[in-house]
PDB file of C-alpha atoms and ligand atoms in Angstrom:
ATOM      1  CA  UNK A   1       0.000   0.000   0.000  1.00  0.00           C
ATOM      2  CA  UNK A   2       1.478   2.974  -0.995  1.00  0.00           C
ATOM      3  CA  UNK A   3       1.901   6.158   1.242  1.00  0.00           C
ATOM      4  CA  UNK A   4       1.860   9.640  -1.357  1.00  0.00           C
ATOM      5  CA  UNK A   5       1.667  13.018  -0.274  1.00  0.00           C
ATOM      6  CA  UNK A   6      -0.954  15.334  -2.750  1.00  0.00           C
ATOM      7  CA  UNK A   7      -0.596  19.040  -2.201  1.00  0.00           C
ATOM      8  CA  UNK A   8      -0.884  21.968  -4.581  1.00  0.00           C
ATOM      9  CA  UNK A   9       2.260  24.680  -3.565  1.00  0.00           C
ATOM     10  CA  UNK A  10       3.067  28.210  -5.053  1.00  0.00           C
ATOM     11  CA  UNK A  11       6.629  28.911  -5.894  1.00  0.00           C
ATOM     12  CA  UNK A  12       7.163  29.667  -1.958  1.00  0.00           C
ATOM     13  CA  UNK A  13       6.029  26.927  -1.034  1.00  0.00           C
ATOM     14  CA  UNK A  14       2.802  28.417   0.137  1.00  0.00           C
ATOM     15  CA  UNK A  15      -0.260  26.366   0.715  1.00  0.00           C
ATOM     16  CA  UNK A  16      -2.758  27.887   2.868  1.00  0.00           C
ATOM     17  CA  UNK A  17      -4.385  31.491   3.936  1.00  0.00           C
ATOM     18  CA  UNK A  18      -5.563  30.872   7.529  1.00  0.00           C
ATOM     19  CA  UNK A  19      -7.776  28.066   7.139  1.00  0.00           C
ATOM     20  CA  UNK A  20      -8.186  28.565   3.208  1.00  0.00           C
ATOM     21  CA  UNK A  21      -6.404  27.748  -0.223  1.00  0.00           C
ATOM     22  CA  UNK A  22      -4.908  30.693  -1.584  1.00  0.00           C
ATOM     23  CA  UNK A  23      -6.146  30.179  -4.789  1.00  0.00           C
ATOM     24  CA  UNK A  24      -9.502  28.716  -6.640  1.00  0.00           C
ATOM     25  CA  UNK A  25      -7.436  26.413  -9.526  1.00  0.00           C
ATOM     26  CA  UNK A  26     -10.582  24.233 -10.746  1.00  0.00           C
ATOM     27  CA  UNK A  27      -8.307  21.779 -12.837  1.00  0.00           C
ATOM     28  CA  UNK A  28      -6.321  21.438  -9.679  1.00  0.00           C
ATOM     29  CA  UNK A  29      -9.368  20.580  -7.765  1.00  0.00           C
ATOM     30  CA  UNK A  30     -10.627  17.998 -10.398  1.00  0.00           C
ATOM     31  CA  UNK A  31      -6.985  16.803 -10.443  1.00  0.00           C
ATOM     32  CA  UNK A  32      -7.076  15.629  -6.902  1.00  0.00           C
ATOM     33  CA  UNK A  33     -10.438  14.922  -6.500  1.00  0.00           C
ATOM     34  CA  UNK A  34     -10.033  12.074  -9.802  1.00  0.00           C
ATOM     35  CA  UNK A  35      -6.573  10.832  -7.824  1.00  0.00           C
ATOM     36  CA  UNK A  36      -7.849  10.410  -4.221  1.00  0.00           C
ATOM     37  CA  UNK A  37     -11.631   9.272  -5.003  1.00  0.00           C
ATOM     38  CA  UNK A  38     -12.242   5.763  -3.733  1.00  0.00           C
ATOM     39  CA  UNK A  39      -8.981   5.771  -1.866  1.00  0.00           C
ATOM     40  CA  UNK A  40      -7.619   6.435   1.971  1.00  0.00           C
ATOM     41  CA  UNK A  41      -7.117  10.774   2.992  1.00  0.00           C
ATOM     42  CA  UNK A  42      -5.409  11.334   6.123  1.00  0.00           C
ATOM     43  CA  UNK A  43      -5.769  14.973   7.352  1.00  0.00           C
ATOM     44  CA  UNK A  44      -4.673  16.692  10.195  1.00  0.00           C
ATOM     45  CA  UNK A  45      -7.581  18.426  12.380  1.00  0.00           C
ATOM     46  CA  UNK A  46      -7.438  21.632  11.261  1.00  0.00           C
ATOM     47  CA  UNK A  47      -7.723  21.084   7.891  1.00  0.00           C
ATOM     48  CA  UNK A  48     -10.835  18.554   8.414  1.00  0.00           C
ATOM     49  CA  UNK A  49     -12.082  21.886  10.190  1.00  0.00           C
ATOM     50  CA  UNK A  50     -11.382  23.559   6.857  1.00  0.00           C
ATOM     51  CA  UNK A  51     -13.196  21.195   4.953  1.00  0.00           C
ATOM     52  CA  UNK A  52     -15.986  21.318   7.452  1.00  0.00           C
ATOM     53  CA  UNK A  53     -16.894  17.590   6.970  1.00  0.00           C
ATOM     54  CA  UNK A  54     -15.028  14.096   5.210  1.00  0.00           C
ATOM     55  CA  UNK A  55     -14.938  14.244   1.967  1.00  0.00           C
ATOM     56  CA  UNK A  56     -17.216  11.843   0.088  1.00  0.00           C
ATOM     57  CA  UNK A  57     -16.463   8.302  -1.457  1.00  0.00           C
ATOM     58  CA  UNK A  58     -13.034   7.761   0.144  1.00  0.00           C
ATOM     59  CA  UNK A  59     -11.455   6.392   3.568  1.00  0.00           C
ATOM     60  CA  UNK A  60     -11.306   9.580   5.778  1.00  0.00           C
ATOM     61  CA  UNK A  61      -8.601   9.633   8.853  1.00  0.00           C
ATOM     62  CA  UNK A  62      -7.536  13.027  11.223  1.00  0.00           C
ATOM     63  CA  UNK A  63      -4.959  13.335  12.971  1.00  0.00           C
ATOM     64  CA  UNK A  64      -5.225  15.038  16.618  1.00  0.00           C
ATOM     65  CA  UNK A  65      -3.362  15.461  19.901  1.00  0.00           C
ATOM     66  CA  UNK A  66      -6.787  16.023  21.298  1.00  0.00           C
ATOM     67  CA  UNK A  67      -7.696  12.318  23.090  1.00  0.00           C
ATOM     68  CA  UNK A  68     -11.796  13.643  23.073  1.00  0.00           C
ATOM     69  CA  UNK A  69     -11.987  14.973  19.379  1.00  0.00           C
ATOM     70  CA  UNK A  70     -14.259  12.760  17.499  1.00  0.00           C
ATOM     71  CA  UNK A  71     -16.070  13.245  13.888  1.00  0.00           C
ATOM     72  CA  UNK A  72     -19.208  11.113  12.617  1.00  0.00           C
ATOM     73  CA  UNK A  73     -18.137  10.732   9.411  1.00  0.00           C
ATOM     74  CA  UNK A  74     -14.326   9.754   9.795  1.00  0.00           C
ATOM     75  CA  UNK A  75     -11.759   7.947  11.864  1.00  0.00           C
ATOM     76  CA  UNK A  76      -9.821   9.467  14.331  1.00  0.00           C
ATOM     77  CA  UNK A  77      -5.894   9.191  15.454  1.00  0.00           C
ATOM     78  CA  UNK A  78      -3.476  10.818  18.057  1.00  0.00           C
ATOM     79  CA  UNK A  79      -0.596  10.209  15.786  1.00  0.00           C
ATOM     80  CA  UNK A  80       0.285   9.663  11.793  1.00  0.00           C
ATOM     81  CA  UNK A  81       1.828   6.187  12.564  1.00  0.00           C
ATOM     82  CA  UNK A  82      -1.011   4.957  14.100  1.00  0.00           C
ATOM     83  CA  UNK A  83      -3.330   5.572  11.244  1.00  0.00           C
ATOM     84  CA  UNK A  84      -0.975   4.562   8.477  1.00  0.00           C
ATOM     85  CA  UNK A  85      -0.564   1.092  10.754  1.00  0.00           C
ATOM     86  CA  UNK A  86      -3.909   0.865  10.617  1.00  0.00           C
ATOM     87  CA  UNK A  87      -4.741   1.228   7.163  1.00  0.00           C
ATOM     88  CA  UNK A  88      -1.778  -1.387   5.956  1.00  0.00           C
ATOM     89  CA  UNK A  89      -3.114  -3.637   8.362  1.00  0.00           C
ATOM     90  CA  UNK A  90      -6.075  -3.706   7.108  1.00  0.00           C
ATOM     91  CA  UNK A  91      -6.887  -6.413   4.631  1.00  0.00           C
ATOM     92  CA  UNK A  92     -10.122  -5.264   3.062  1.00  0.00           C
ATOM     93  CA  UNK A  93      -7.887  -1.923   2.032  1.00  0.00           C
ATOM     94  CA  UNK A  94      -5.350  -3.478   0.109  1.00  0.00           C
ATOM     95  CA  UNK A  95      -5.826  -1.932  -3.200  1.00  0.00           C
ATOM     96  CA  UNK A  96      -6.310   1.644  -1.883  1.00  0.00           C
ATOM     97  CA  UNK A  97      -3.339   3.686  -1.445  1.00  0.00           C
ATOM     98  CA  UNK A  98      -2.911   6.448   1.520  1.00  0.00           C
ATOM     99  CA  UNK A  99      -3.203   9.859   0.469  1.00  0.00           C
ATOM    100  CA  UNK A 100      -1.890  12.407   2.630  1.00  0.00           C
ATOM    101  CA  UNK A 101      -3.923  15.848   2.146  1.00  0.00           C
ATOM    102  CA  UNK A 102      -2.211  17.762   4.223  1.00  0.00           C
ATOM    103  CA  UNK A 103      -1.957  20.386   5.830  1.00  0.00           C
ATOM    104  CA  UNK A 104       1.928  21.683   6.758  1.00  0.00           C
ATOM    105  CA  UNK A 105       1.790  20.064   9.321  1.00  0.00           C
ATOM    106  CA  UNK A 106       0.808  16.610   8.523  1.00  0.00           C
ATOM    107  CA  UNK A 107       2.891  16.565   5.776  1.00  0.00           C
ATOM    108  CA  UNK A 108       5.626  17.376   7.561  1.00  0.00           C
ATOM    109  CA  UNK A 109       5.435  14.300   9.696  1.00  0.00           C
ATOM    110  CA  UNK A 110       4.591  12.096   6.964  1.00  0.00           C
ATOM    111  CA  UNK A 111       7.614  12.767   5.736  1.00  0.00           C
ATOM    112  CA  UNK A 112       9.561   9.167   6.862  1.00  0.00           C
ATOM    113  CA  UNK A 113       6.585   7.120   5.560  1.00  0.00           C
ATOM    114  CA  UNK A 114       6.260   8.245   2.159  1.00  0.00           C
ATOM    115  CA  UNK A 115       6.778   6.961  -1.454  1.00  0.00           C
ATOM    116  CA  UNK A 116       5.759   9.471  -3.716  1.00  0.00           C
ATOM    117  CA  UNK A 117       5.160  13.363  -3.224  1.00  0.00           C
ATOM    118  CA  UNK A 118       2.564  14.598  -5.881  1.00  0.00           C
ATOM    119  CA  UNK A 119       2.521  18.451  -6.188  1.00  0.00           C
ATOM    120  CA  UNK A 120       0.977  20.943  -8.031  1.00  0.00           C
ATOM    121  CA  UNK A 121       3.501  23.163  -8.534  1.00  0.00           C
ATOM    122  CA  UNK A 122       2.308  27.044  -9.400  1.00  0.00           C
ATOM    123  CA  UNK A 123       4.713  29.436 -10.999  1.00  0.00           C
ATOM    124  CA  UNK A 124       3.519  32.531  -8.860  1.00  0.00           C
ATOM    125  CA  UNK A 125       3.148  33.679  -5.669  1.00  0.00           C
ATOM    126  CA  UNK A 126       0.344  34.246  -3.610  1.00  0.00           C
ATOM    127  CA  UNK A 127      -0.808  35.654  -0.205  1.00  0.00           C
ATOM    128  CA  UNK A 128      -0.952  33.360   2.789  1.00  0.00           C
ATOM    129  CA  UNK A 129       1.128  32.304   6.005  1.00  0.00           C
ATOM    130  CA  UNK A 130       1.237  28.062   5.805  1.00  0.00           C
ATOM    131  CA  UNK A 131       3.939  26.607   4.078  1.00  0.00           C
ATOM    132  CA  UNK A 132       4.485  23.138   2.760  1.00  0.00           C
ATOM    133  CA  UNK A 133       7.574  22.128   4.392  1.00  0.00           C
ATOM    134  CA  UNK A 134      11.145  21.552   2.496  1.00  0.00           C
ATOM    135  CA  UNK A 135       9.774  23.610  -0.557  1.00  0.00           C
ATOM    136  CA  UNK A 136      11.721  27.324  -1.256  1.00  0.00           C
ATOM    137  CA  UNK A 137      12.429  28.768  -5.044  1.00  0.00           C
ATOM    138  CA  UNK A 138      10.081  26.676  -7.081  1.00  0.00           C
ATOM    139  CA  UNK A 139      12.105  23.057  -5.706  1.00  0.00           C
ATOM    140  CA  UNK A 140      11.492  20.807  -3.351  1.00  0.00           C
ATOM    141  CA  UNK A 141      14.596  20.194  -0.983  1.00  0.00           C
ATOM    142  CA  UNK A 142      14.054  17.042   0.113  1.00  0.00           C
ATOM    143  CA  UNK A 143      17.225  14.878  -1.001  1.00  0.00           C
ATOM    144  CA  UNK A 144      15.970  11.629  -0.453  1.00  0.00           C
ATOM    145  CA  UNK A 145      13.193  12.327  -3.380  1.00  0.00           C
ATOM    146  CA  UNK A 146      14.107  12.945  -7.046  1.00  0.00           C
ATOM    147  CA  UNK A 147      11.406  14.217  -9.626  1.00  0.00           C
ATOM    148  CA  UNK A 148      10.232  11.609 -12.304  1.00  0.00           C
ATOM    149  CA  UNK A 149       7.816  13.179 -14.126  1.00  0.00           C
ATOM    150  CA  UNK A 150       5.988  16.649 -14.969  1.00  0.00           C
ATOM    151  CA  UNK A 151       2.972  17.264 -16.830  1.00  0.00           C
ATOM    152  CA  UNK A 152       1.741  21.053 -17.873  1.00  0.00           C
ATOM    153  CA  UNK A 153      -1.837  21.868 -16.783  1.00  0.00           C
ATOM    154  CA  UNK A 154      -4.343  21.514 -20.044  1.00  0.00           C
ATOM    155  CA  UNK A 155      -6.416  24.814 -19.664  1.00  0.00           C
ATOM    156  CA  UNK A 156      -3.334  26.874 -20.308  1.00  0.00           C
ATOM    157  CA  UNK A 157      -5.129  30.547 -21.642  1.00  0.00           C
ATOM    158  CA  UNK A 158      -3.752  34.175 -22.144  1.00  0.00           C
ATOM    159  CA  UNK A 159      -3.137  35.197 -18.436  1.00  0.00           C
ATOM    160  CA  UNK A 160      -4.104  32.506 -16.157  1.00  0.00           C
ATOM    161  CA  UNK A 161      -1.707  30.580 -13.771  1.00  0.00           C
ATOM    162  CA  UNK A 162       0.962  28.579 -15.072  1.00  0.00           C
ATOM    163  CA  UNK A 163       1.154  24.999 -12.940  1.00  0.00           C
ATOM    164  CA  UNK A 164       2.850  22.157 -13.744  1.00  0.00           C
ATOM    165  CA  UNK A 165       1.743  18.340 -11.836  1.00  0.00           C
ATOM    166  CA  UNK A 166       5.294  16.887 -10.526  1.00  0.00           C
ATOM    167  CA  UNK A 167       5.541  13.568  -9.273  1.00  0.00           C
ATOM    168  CA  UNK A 168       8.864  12.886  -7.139  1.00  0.00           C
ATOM    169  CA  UNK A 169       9.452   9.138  -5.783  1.00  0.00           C
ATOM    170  CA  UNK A 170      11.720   8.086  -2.995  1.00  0.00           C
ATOM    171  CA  UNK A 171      14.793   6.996  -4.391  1.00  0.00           C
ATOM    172  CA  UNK A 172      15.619   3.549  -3.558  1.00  0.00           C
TER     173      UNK A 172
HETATM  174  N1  NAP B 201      -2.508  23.614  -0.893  1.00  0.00           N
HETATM  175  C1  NAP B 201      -2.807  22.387  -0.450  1.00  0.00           C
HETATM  176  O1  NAP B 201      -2.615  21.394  -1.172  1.00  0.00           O
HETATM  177  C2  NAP B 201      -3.395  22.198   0.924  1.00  0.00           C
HETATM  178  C3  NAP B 201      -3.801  20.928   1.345  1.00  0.00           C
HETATM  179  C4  NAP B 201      -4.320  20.786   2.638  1.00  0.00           C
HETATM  180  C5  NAP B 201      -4.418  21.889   3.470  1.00  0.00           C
HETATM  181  N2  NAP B 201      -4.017  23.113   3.015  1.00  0.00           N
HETATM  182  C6  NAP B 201      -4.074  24.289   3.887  1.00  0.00           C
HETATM  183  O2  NAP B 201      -3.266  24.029   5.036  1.00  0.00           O
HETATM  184  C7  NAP B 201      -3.788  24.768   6.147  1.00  0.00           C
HETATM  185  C8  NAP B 201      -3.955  23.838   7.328  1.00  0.00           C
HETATM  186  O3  NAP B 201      -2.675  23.294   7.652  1.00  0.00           O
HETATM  187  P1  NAP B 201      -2.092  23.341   9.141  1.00  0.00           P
HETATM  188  O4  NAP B 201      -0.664  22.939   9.076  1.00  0.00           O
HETATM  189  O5  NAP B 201      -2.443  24.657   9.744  1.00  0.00           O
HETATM  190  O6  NAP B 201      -2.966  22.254   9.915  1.00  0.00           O
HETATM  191  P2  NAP B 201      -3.156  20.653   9.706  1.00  0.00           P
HETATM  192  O7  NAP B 201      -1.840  20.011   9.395  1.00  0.00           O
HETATM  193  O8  NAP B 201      -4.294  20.406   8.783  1.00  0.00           O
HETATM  194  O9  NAP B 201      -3.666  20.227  11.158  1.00  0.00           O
HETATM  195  C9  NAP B 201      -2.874  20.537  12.290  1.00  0.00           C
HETATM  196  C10 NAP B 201      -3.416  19.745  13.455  1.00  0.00           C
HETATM  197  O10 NAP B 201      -3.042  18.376  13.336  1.00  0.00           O
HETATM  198  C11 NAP B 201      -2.886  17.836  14.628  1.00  0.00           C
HETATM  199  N3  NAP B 201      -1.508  17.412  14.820  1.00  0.00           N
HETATM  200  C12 NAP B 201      -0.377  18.020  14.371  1.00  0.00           C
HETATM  201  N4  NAP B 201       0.712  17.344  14.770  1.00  0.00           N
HETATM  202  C13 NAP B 201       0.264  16.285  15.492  1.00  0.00           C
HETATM  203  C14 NAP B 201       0.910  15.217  16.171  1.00  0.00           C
HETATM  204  N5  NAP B 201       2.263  15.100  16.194  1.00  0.00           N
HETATM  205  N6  NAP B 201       0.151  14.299  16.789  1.00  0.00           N
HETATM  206  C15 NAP B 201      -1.195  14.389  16.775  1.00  0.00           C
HETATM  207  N7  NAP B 201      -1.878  15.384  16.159  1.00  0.00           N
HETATM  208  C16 NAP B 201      -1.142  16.322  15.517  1.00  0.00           C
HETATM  209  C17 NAP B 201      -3.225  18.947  15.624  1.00  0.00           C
HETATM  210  O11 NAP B 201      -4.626  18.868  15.864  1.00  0.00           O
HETATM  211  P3  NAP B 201      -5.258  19.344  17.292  1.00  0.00           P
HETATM  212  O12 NAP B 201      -5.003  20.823  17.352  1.00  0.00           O
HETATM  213  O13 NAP B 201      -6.696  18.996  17.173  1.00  0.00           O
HETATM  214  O14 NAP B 201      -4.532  18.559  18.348  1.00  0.00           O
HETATM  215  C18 NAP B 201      -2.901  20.189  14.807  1.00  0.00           C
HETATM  216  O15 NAP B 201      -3.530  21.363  15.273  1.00  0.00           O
HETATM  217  C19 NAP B 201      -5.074  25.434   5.640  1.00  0.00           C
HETATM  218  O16 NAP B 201      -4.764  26.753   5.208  1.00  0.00           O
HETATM  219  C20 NAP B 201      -5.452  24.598   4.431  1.00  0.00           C
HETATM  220  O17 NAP B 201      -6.226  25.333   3.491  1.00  0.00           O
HETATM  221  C21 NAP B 201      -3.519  23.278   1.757  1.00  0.00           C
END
């Protein structure tokens, strides 16, 4: 079962404004809404808050320190091991893979456990104060990870956002 990180940064490194996206990028949206549907998210709590509920047709897991935080709609976990462990172990889940959907700080810790990173990566730079972390200057610096493929967006039109999809993989 693989572990991949999806997140959509700007050339800082920037994904969030408070508890927002910076940016409305619908191809981005459809992007990881195609790649996580029927498959495991693991969020941390504030950005379940974000979302305001699980999101539909896939495995939803957050991540708090909080030992009385509970949601109807998805599991709950004091720490990122713990729900990753869970999900392998689990033999009905097999053919899913683990998404992690952030935010900064959940991907920060997933760090150890992943395979693959999947970013969006935005040439420009927008207004907000959370960072995805080991990203500066339009590259990820995270050595043990090397880029394998990158794919422009399709809806490329005078003016709009530039973005690229990068996939990096762990190298062996
Ligand atoms: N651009 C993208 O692709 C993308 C994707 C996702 C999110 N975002 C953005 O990211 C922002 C949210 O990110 P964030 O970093 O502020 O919050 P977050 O990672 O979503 O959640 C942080 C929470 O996770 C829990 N947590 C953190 N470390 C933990 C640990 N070691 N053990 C147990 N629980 C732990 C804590 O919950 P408790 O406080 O309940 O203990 C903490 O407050 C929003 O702006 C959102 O829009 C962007």
């Amino acid at each position: 079962m693989k572990v991949i990180a999806i997140a959509a940064v700007d050339r800082n490194g920037l994904i969030g404004k408070d508890s927002e996206l910076p940016w409305n990028i619908p191809e981005d949206m459809k992007f990881f809404k195609d790649a996580t549907r029927e498959q495991i998210v693991i969020m941390g709590r504030k950005t379940y808050d974000s979302l305001g509920k699980a999101l539909p047709k896939r495995e939803n897991a957050v991540i708090t320190r909080d030992l009385k935080w509970h949601a109807s709609d998805a599991r709950v976990f004091n720490d990122l091991l713990s729900a990753i462990q869970y999900f392998k172990g689990n033999l009905a889940l097999q053919d899913k893979t683990i998404f992690i959907i952030g935010g900064a700080e959940i991907y920060s810790l997933s760090v150890p456990y992943l395979d693959e990173i999947w970013l969006t990566e935005i040439d420009a730079e927008f207004e907000g104060n959370v960072y995805f972390p080991f990203y500066r200057n339009g590259c990820l610096e995270l050595a043990s990870f090397t880029r394998v493929s990158s794919r422009p967006q399709s809806d490329l039109h005078e003016g709009s956002v530039r973005y690229v999809f990068s996939t990096y993989l762990k190298k062996s």
